Tab-separated table of C-alpha atoms in Angstrom:
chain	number	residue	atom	x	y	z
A	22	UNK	CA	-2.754	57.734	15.264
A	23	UNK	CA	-4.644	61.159	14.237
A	24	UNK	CA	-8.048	61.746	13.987
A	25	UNK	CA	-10.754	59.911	15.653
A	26	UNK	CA	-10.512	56.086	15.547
A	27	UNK	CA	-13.461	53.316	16.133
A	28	UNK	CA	-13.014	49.979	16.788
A	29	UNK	CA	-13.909	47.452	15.526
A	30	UNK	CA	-15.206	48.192	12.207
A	31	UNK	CA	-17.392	46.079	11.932
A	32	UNK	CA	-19.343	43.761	14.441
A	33	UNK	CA	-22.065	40.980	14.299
A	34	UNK	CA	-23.745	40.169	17.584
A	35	UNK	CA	-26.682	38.324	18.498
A	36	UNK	CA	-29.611	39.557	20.217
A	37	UNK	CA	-28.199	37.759	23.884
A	38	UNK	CA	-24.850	39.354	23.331
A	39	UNK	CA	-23.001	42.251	24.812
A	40	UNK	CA	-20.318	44.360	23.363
A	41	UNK	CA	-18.912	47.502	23.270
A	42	UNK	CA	-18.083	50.194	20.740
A	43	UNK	CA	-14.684	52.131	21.643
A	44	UNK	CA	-13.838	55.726	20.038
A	45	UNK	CA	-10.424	57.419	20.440
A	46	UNK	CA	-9.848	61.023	19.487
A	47	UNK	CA	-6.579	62.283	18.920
A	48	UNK	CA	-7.333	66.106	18.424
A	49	UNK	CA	-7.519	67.345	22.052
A	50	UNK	CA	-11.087	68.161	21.231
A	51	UNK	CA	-13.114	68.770	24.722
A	52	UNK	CA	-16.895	67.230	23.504
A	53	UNK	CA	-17.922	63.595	22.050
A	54	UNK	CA	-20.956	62.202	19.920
A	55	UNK	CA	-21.955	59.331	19.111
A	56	UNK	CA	-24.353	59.222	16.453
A	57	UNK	CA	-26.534	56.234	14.562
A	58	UNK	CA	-26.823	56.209	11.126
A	59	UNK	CA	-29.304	54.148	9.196
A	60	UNK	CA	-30.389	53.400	5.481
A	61	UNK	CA	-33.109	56.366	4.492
A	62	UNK	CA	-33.104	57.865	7.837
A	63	UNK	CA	-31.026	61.203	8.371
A	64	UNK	CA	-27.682	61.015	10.908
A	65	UNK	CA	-29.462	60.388	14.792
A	66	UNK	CA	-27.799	62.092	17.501
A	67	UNK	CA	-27.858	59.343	20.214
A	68	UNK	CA	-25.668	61.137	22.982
A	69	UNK	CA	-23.422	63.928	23.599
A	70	UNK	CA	-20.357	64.004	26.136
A	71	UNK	CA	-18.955	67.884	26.479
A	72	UNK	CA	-15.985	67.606	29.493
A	73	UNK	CA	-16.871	64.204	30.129
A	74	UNK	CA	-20.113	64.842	31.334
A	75	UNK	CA	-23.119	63.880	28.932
A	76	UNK	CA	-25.203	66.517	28.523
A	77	UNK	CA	-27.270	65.195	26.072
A	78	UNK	CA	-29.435	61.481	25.648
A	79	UNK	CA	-31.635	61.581	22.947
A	80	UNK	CA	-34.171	59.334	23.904
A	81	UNK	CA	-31.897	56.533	23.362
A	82	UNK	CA	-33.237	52.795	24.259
A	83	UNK	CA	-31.517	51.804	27.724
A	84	UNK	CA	-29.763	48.317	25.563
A	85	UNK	CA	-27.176	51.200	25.019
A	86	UNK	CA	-25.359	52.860	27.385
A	87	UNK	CA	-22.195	55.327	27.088
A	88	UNK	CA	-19.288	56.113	28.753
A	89	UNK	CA	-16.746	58.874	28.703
A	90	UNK	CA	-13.870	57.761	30.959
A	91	UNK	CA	-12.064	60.912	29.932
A	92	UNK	CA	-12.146	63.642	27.068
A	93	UNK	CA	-9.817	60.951	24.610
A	94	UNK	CA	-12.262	58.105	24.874
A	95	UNK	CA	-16.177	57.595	24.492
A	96	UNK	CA	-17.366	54.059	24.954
A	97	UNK	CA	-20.909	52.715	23.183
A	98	UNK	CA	-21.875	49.047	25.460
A	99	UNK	CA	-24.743	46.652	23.522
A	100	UNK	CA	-26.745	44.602	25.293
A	101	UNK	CA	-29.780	42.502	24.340
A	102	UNK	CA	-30.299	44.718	21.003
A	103	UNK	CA	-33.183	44.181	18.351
A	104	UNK	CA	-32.918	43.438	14.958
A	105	UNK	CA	-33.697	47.168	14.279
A	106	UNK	CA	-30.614	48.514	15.890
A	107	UNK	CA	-28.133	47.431	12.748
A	108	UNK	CA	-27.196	50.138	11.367
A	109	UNK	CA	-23.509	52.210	10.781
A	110	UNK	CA	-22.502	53.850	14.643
A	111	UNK	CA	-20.408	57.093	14.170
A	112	UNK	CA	-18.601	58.849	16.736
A	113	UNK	CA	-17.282	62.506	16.270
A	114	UNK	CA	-15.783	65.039	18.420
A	115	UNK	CA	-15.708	68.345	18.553
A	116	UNK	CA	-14.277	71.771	20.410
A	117	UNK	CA	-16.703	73.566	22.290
A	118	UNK	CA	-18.309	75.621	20.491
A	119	UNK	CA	-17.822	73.361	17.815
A	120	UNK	CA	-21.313	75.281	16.624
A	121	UNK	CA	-19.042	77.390	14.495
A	122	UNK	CA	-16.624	74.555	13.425
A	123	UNK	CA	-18.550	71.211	13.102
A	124	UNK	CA	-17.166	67.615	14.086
A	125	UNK	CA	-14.245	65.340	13.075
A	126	UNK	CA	-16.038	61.920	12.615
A	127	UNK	CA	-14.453	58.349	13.291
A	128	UNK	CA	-14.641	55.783	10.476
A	129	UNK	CA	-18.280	54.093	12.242
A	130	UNK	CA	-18.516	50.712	13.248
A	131	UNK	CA	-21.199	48.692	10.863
A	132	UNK	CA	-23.001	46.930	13.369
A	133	UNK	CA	-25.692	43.939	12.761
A	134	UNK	CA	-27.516	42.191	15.414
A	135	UNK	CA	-29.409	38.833	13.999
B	330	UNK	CA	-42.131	68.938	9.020
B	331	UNK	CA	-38.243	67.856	9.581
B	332	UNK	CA	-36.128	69.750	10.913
B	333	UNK	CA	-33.028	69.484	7.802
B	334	UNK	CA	-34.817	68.787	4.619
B	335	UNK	CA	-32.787	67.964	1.213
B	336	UNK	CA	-33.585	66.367	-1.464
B	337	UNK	CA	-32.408	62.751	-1.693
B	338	UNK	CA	-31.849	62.586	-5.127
B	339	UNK	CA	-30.301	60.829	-6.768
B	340	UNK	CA	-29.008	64.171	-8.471
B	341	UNK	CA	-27.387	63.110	-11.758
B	342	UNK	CA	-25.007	65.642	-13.772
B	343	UNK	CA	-22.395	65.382	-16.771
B	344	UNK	CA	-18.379	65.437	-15.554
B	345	UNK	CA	-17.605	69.301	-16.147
B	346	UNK	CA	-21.243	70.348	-14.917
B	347	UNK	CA	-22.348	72.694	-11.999
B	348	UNK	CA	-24.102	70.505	-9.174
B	349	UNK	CA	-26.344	71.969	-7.004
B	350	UNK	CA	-27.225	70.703	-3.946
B	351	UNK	CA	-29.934	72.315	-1.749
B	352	UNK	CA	-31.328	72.133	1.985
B	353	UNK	CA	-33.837	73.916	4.046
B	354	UNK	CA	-34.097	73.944	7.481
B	355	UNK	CA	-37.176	74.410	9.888
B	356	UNK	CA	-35.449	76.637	13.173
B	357	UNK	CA	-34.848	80.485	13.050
B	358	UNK	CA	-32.073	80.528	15.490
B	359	UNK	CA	-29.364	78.281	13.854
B	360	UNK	CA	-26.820	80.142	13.324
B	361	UNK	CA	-23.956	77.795	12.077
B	362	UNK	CA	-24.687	75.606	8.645
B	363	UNK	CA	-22.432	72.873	7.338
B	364	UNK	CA	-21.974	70.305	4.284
B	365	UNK	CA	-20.686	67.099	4.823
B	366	UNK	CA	-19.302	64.664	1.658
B	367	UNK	CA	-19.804	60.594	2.537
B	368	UNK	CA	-18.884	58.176	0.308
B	369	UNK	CA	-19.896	55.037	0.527
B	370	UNK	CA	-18.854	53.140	3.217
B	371	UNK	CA	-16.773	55.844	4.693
B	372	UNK	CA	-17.894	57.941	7.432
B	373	UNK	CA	-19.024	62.117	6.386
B	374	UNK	CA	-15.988	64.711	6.203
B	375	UNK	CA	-16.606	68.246	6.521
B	376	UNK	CA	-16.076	70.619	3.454
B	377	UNK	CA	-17.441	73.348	3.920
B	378	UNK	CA	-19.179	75.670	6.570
B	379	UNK	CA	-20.848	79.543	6.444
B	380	UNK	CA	-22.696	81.450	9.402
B	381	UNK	CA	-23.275	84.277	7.091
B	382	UNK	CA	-25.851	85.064	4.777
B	383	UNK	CA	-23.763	85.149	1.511
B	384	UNK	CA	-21.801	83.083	-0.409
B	385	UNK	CA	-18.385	81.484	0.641
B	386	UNK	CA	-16.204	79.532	-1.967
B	387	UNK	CA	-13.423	77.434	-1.506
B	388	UNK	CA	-11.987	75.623	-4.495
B	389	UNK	CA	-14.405	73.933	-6.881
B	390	UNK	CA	-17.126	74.725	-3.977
B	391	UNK	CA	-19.528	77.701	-3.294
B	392	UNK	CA	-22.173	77.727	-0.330
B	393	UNK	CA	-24.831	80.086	-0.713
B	394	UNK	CA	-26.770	80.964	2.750
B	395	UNK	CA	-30.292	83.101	2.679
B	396	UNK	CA	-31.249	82.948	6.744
B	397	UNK	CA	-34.410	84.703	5.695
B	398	UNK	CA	-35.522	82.546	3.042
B	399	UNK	CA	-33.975	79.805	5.558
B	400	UNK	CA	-32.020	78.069	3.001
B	401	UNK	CA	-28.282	76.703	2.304
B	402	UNK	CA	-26.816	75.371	-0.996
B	403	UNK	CA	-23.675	73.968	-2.062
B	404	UNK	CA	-22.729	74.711	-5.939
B	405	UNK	CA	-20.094	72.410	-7.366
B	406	UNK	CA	-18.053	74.200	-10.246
B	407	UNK	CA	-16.516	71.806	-12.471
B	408	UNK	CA	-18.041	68.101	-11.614
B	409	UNK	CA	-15.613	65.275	-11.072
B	410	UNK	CA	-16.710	61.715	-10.919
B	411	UNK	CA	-14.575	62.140	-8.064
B	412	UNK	CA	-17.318	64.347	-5.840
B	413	UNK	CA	-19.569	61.489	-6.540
B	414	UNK	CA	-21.309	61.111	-3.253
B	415	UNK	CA	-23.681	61.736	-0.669
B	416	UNK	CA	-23.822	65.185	0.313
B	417	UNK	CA	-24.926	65.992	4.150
B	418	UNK	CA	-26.094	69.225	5.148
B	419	UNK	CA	-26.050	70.038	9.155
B	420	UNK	CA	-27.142	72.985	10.916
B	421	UNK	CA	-26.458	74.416	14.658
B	422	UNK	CA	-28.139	76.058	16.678
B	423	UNK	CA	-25.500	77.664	18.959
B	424	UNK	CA	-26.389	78.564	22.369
B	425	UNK	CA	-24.791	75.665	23.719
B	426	UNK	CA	-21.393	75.080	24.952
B	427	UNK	CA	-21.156	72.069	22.811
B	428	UNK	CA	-21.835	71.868	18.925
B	429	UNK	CA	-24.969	70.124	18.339
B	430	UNK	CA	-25.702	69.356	14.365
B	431	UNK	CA	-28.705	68.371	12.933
B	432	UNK	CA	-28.550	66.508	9.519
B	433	UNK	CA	-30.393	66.144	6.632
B	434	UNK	CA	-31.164	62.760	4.875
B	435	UNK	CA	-28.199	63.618	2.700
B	436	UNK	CA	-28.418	64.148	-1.380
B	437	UNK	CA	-26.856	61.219	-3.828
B	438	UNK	CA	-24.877	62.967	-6.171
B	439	UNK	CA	-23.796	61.066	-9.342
B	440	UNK	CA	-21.033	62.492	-11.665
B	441	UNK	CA	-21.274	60.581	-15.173
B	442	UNK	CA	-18.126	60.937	-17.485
């Protein structure tokens, strides 16, 4: 495997349902992202993990909550979403600094909640 | 006023063509600026990136950056139906030990044969 990988692809959940979103990089980059990205709406930074620690929640809705077990993997767990939430889920990751080289993006999961 | 502005398009150009692709952002201090290709369905890959004001080409691809006139463009030499695609353009602000992009809304480039 190379790159960054997401699983699943795609996913279909109710509103009462919980799941997770699982990214994998395989570049030995040190920061994560996971970002949302909607029809219309420009790419929304949703968090940021840099050496496992998030340093960044962008106002995010508590129904989602990350986690960065280590600096390979970067989790997304659903619970009780909306309607609203469907959208395409993209994680990236990055070296520090990555300011000056940008991000390596996974695939996205194409998630909608009915 | 938002903080990446392009326009969405959809810009339309004949196969052999210069595209041009523009973007404005709102925040003096970035300092890193970035154009992503998406096609549909797939996830953005990055193709090219400048931090100085300038141009920078690379292939078929120029970016143009005026930090005074805060502005970034993307010139296309040579239009294949091939680059048909969204183009994102993402700026950072440095002065973080992590790379944090903001992204336009992305411009719908269409290469017609």
């Amino acid at each position: 495997e190379t790159g960054v990988t997401q699983t699943p692809r795609h996913l279909v959940m109710g509103m009462t349902n919980k799941k997770s979103l699982k990214c994998e990089q395989h570049l030995g980059h040190n920061a994560m992202y996971w970002y949302k990205q909607s029809a219309k709406k420009p790419l929304e930074l949703m968090f940021v993990y840099s050496l496992e620690e998030r340093v960044e929640n962008n106002s995010v809705p508590s129904r989602f909550s990350p986690e960065c077990p280590n600096s390979s993997h970067l989790f997304l767990h659903l619970h009780t979403l909306q309607p609203e939430d469907s959208a395409l889920y993209l994680c990236a990751s990055s070296q520090l600094q990555a300011g000056s080289y940008g991000y390596t993006f996974g695939s996205g999961t194409r998630l909608t909640v009915v | 006023q938002k903080e990446v502005e392009q326009n969405s398009g959809p810009l339309s150009v004949p196969e052999g063509a210069i595209a041009s692709l523009n973007c404005t952002y709102s925040d003096r201090g970035s300092q890193s600026f970035f154009w992503y290709r998406q096609y549909s369905g797939k996830s953005p890959e990055l193709i090219m990136f400048i931090y100085s004001n300038g141009d920078k080409e690379d292939g078929r691809f120029t970016a143009q950056l005026n930090k005074a006139s805060q502005y970034v463009s993307l010139l296309i030499r040579d239009s294949q139906p091939s680059d048909s695609a969204t183009y994102l353009c993402a700026v950072s602000r440095g002065g973080t030990s992590y790379g944090k992009l903001t992204f336009g809304q992305g411009t719908i480039l269409t290469v017609h044969p």
